Short mmCIF file of C-alpha atoms in Angstrom, two decimals:
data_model
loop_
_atom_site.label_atom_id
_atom_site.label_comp_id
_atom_site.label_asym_id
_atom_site.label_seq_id
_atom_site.Cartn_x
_atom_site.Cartn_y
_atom_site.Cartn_z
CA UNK A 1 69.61 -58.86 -137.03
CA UNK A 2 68.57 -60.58 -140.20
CA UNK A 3 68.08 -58.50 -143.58
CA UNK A 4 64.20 -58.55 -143.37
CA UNK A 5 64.22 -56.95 -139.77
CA UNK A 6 65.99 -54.21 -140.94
CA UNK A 7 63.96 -53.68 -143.48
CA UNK A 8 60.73 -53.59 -141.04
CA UNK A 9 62.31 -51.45 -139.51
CA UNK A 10 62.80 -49.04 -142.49
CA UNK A 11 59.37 -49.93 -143.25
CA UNK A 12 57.63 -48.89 -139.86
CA UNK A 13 59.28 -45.14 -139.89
CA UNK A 14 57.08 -44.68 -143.29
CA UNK A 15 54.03 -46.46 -142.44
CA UNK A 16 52.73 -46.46 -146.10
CA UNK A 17 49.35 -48.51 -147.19
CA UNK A 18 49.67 -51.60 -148.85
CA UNK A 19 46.61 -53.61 -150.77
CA UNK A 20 46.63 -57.10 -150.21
CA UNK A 21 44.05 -58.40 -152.78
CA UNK A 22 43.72 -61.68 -152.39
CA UNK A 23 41.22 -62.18 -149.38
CA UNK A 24 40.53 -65.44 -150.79
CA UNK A 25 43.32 -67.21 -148.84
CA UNK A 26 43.90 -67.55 -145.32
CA UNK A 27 47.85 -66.39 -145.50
CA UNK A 28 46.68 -63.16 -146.28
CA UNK A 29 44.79 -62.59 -142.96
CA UNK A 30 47.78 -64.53 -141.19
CA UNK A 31 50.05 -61.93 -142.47
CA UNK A 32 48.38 -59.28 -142.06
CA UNK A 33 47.87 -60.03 -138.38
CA UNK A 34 51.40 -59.66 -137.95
CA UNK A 35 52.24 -56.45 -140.66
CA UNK A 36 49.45 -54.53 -138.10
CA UNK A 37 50.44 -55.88 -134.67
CA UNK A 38 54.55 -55.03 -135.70
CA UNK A 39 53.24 -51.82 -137.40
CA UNK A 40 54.91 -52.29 -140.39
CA UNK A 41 52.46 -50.89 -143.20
CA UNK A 42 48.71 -50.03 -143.25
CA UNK A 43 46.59 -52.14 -144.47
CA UNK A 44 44.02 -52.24 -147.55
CA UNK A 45 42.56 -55.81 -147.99
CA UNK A 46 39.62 -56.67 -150.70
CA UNK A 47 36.82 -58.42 -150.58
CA UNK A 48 33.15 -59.31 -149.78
CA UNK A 49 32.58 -59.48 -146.05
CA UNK A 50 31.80 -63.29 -146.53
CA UNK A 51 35.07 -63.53 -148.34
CA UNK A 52 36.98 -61.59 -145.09
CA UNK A 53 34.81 -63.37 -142.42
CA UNK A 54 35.39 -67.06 -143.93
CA UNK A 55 38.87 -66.66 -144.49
CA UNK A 56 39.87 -64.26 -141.52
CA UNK A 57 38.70 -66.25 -138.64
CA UNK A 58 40.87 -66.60 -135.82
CA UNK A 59 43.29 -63.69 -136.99
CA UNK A 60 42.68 -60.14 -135.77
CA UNK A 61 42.57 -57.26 -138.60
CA UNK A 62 40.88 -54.84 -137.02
CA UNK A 63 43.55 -52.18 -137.90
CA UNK A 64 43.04 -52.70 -141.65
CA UNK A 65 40.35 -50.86 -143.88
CA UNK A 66 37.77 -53.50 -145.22
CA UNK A 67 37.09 -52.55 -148.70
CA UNK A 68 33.74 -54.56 -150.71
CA UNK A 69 34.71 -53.04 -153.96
CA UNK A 70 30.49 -53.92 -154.51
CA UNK A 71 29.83 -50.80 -152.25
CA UNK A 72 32.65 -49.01 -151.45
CA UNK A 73 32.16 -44.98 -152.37
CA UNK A 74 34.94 -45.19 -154.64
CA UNK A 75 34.31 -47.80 -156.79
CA UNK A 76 32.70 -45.93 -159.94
CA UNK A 77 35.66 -43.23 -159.74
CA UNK A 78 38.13 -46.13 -160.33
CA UNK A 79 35.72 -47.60 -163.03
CA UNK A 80 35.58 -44.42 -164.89
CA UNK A 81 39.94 -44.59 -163.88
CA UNK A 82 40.21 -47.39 -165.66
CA UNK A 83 37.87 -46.39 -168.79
CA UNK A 84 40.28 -43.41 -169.61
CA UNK A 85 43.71 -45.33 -169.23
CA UNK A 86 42.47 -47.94 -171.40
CA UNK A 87 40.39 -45.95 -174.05
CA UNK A 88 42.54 -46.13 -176.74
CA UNK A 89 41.68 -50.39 -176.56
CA UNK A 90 38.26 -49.47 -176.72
CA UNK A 91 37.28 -50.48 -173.15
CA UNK A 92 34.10 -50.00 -172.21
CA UNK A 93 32.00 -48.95 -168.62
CA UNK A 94 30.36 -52.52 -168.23
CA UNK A 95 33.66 -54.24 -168.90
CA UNK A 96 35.34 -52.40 -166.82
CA UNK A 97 33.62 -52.57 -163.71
CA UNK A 98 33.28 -56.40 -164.76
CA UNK A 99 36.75 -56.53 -164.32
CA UNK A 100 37.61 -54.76 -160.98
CA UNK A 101 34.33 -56.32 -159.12
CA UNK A 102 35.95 -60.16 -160.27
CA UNK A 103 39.53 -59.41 -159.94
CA UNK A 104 41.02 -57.16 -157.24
CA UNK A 105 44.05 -56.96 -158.67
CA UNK A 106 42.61 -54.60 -160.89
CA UNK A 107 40.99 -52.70 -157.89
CA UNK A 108 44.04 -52.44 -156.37
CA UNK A 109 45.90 -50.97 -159.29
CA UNK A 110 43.20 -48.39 -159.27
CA UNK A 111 43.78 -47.30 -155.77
CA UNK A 112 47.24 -46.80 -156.70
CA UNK A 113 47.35 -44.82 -159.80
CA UNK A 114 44.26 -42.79 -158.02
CA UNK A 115 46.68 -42.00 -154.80
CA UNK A 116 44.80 -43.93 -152.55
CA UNK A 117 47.48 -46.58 -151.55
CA UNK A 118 50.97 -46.85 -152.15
CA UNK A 119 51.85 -50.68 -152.78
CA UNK A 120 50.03 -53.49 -153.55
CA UNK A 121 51.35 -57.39 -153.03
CA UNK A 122 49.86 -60.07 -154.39
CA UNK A 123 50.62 -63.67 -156.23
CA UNK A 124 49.69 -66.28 -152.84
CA UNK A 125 46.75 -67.49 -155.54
CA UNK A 126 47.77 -66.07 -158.85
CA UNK A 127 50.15 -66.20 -161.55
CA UNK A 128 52.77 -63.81 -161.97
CA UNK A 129 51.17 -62.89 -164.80
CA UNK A 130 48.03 -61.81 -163.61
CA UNK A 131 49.36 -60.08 -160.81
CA UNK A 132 51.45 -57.95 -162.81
CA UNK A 133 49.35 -57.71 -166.05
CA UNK A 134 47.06 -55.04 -163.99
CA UNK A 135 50.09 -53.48 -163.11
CA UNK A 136 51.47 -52.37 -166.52
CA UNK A 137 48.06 -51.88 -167.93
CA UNK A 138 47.21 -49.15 -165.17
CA UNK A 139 50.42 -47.83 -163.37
CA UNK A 140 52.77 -48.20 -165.72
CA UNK A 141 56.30 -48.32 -166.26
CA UNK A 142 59.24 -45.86 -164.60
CA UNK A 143 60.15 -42.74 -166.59
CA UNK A 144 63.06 -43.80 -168.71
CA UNK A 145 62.51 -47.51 -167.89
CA UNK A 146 63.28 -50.01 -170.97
CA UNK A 147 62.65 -53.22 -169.24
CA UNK A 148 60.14 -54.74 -166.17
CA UNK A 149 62.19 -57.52 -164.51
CA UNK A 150 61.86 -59.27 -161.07
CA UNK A 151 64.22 -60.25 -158.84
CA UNK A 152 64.11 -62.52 -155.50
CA UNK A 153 65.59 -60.94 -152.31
CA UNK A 154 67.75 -63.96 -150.75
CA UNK A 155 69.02 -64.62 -147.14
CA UNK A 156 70.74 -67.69 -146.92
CA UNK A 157 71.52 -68.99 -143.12
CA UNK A 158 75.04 -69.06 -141.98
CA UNK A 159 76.77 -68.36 -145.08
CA UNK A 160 80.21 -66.83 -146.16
CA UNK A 161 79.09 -65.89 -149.32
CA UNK A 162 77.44 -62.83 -150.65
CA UNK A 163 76.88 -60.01 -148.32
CA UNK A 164 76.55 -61.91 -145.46
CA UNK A 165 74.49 -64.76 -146.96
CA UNK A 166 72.44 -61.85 -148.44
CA UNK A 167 71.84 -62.06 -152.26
CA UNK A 168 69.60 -60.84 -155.04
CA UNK A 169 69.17 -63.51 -157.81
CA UNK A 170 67.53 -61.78 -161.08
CA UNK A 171 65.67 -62.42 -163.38
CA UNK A 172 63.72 -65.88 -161.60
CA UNK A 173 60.55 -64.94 -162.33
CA UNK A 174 59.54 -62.62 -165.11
CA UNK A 175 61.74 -62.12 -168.60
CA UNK A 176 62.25 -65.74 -170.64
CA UNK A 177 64.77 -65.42 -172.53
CA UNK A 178 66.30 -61.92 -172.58
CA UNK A 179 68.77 -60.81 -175.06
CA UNK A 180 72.21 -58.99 -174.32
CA UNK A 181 70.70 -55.43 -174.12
CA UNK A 182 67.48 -56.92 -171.68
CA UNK A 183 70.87 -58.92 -169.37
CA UNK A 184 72.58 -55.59 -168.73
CA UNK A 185 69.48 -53.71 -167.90
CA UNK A 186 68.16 -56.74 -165.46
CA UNK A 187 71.83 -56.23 -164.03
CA UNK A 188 71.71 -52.43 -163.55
CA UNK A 189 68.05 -52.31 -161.90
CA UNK A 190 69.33 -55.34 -159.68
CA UNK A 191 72.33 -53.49 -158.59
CA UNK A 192 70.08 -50.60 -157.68
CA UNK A 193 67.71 -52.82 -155.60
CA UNK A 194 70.58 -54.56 -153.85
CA UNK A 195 72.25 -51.11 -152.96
CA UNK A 196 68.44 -49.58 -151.97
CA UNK A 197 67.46 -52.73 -150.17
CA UNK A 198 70.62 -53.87 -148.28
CA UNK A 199 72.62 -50.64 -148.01
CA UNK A 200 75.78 -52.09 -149.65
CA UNK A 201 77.95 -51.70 -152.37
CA UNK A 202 76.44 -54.58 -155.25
CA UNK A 203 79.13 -56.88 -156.45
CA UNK A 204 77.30 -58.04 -159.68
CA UNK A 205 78.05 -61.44 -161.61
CA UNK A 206 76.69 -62.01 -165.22
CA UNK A 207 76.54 -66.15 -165.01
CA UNK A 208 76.88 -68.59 -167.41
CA UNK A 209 78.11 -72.26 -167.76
CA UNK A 210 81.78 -70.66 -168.64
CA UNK A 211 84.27 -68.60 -166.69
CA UNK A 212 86.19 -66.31 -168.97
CA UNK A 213 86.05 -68.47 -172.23
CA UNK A 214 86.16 -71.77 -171.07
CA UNK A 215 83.60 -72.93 -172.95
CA UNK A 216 82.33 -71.48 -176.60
CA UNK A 217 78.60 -71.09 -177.02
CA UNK A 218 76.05 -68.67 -178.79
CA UNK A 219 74.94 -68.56 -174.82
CA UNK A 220 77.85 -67.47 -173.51
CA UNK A 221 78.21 -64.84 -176.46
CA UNK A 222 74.85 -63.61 -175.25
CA UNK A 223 76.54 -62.73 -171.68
CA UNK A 224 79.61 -61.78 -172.71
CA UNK A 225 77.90 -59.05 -174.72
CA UNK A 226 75.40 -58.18 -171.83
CA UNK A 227 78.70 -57.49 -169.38
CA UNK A 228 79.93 -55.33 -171.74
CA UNK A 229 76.85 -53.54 -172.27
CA UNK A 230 75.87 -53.51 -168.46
CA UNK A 231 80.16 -51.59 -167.74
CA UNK A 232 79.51 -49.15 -170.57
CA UNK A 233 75.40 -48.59 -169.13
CA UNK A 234 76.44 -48.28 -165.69
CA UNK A 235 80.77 -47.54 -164.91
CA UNK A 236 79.23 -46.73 -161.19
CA UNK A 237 78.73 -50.60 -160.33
CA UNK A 238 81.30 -53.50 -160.29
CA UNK A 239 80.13 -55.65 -162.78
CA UNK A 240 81.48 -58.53 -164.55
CA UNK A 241 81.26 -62.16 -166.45
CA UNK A 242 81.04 -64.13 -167.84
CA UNK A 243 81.39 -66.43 -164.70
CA UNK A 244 80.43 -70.05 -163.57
CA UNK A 245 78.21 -69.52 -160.16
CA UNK A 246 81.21 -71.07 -158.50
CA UNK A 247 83.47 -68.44 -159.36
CA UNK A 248 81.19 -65.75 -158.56
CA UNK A 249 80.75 -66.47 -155.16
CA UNK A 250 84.30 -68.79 -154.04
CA UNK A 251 87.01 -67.08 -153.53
CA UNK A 252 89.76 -69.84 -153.88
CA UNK A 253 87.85 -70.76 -157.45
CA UNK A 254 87.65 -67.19 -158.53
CA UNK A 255 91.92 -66.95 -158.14
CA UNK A 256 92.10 -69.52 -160.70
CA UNK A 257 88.96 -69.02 -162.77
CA UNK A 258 88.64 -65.31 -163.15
CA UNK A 259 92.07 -63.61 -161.80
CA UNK A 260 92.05 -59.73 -161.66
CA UNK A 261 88.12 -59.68 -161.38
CA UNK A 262 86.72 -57.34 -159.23
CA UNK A 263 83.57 -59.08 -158.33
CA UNK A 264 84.88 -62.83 -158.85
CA UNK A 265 84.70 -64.34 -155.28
CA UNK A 266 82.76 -61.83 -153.90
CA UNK A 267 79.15 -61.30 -155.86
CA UNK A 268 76.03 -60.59 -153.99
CA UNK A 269 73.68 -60.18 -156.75
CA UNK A 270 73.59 -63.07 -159.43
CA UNK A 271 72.07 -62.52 -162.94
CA UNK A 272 71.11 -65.31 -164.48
CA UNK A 273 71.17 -65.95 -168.10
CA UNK A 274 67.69 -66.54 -168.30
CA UNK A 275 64.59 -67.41 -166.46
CA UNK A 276 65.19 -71.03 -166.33
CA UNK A 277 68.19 -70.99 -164.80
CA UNK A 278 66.76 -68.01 -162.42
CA UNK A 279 63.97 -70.03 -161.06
CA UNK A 280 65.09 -72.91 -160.27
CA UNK A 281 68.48 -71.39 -158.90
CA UNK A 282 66.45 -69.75 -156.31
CA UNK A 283 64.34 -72.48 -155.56
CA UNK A 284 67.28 -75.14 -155.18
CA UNK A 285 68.80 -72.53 -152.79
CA UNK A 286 65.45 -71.98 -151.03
CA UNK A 287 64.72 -75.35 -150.73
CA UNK A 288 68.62 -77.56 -150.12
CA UNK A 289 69.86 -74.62 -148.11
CA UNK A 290 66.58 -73.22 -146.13
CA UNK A 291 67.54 -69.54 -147.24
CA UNK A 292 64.70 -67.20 -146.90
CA UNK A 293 63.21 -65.63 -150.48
CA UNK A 294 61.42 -62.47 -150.89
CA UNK A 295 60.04 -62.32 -154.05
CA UNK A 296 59.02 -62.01 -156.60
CA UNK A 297 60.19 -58.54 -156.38
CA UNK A 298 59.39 -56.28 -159.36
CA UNK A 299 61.58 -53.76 -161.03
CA UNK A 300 60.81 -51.00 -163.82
CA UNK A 301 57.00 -50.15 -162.60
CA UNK A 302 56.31 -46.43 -161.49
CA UNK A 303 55.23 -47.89 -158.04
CA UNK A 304 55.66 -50.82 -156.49
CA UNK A 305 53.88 -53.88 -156.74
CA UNK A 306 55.21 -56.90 -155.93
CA UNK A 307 54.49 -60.99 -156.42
CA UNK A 308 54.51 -63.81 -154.26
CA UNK A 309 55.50 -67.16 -155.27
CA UNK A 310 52.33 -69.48 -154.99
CA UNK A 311 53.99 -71.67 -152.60
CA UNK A 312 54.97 -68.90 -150.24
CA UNK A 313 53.67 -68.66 -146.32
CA UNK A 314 52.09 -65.92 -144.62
CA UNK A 315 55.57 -64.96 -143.04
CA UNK A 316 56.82 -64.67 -147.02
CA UNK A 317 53.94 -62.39 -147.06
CA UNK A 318 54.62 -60.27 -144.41
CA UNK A 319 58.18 -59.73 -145.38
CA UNK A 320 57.29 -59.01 -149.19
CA UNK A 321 54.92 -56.36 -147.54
CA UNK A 322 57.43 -54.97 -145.68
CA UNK A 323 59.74 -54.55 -148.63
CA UNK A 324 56.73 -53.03 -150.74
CA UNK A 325 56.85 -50.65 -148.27
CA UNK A 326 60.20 -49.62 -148.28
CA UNK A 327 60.10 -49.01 -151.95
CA UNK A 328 57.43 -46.98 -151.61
CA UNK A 329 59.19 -44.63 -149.36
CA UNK A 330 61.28 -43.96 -152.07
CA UNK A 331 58.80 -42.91 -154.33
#
């Protein structure tokens, strides 16, 4: 049984609800077929009913609630929601409900915060940034959270490495260029997703273009600093670096690269020194070695809500659902 099975499984002894927004694309209603036939999550998708009936046809949501956020009940509770979170930037009534009636991602961030869903997954047909943008505007960040970073849940087809070919890669979609302090705390909240996620023990490797010193950079210096930072934030996890990707995951390179490491050889989540390397690490591996990626995943806000890449398919869809959900059980 593959990693995403098990976590349906998780996922349908919860049952929580999960917006999908964006019932302007066809993959939503493909995925959502499946999410209700498997029973996975509940279902909350907005939009117009020409929006759902266009897009929708052929697929059979009948087990999700419809929601026209032009007449649903609720709609002036989460307008008058959204005008006290954001009073301080002077926002008013009309702009408000301008906002939530043209971009659901707003709505849906409403729903949250107000209790009436538990998840929300979006990104098939927006950026990263305007998925999450509604998200830290209306729910927030974790208590005790310094950083929002994303990570990609990665199951790579008969492979020795990782845990079983299982990976998380961090950060590939969301923090540029983070310093030392931002590295170690995009390694701790990735060792906490791997553990939550997979159910084993996260082997965490702080990458770089050296091994141990081989090379001499104001890069490597970066992740150097970040490994020491991420030990002294976190002595529960093995953590260590700086490594080449080839030592993190090889054992026979690891003896000879990084002797005496504890994760050397043997990592299962990879932090990347910054989001260039991130993204297209995960999309080489998606891509040259057909592994399955969940993600983006999102780490740091007070409930989750999670992005899609824009090239995803409905099945990407149904697993990031199912994922969403499991998170949310642990609310």
């Amino acid at each position: 049984m593959g990693i995403i099975d098990k976590i349906k499984d998780r996922a349908k002894k919860g049952k929580k609800t999960i917006v999908l927004p964006e019932s302007m694309d066809i993959r939503t209603f493909k995925a959502a077929e499946t999410i209700l036939k498997e029973g996975i999550a509940k279902l909350i998708i907005i939009g117009t009913p020409d929006e759902i009936r266009k897009n929708s046809e052929g697929c059979d949501i009948s087990g999700a609630m419809l929601i026209d956020p032009n007449t649903y009940e609720k709609t002036k509770e989460y307008e008058d929601l959204f005008v006290e979170i954001r009073k301080s930037k002077g926002l008013t009534h009309e702009e408000a409900r301008k906002i939530i009636l043209s971009d659901y991602a707003y709505y849906g961030c409403l729903m949250i915060k107000a209790g009436d869903a538990d998840g929300m997954v979006s990104g098939a047909c927006h950026s990263t940034a305007d998925t999450l943008r509604p998200s830290l505007q209306i729910i927030k960040t974790k208590p005790g959270t310094k950083l929002v970073s994303a990570f990609f849940l990665m199951e790579v087809p008969d492979c020795k490495y990782g845990d079983g070919g299982v990976f998380v890669f961090a950060d590939s979609a969301l923090v540029q260029n983070p310093d030392s302090e931002e590295l170690a705390n995009i390694a701790l909240s990735s060792a906490e997703s791997f553990k939550f996620l997979v159910g084993a023990e996260p082997k965490v490797a702080m990458l770089s273009h050296s091994s141990k010193g081989s090379a001499k950079h104001s890069d490597v210096d970066k992740v150097v600093e970040a490994t020491r930072l991420a030990k002294e934030i976190a002595p529960q996890f093995q953590i260590d670096g700086e490594l080449q990707l080839d030592a993190a995951i090889v054992p026979e390179i690891a003896s000879s690269k990084a002797k005496g490491s504890n994760v050397a050889g043997s990592a299962n989540v990879l932090v990347f020194p910054d989001l260039d390397a991130g993204n297209i690490g995960y999309k080489l591996v998606q891509r040259l070695a057909k592994a399955e990626a969940y993600g983006p995943m999102c780490q740091g806000i007070a409930k989750p809500v999670n992005d899609l890449s824009r090239g995803c398919s409905w099945q990407d869809i149904v697993g990031v659902v199912a994922i969403t959900a499991v998170q949310a059980m642990a609310e």
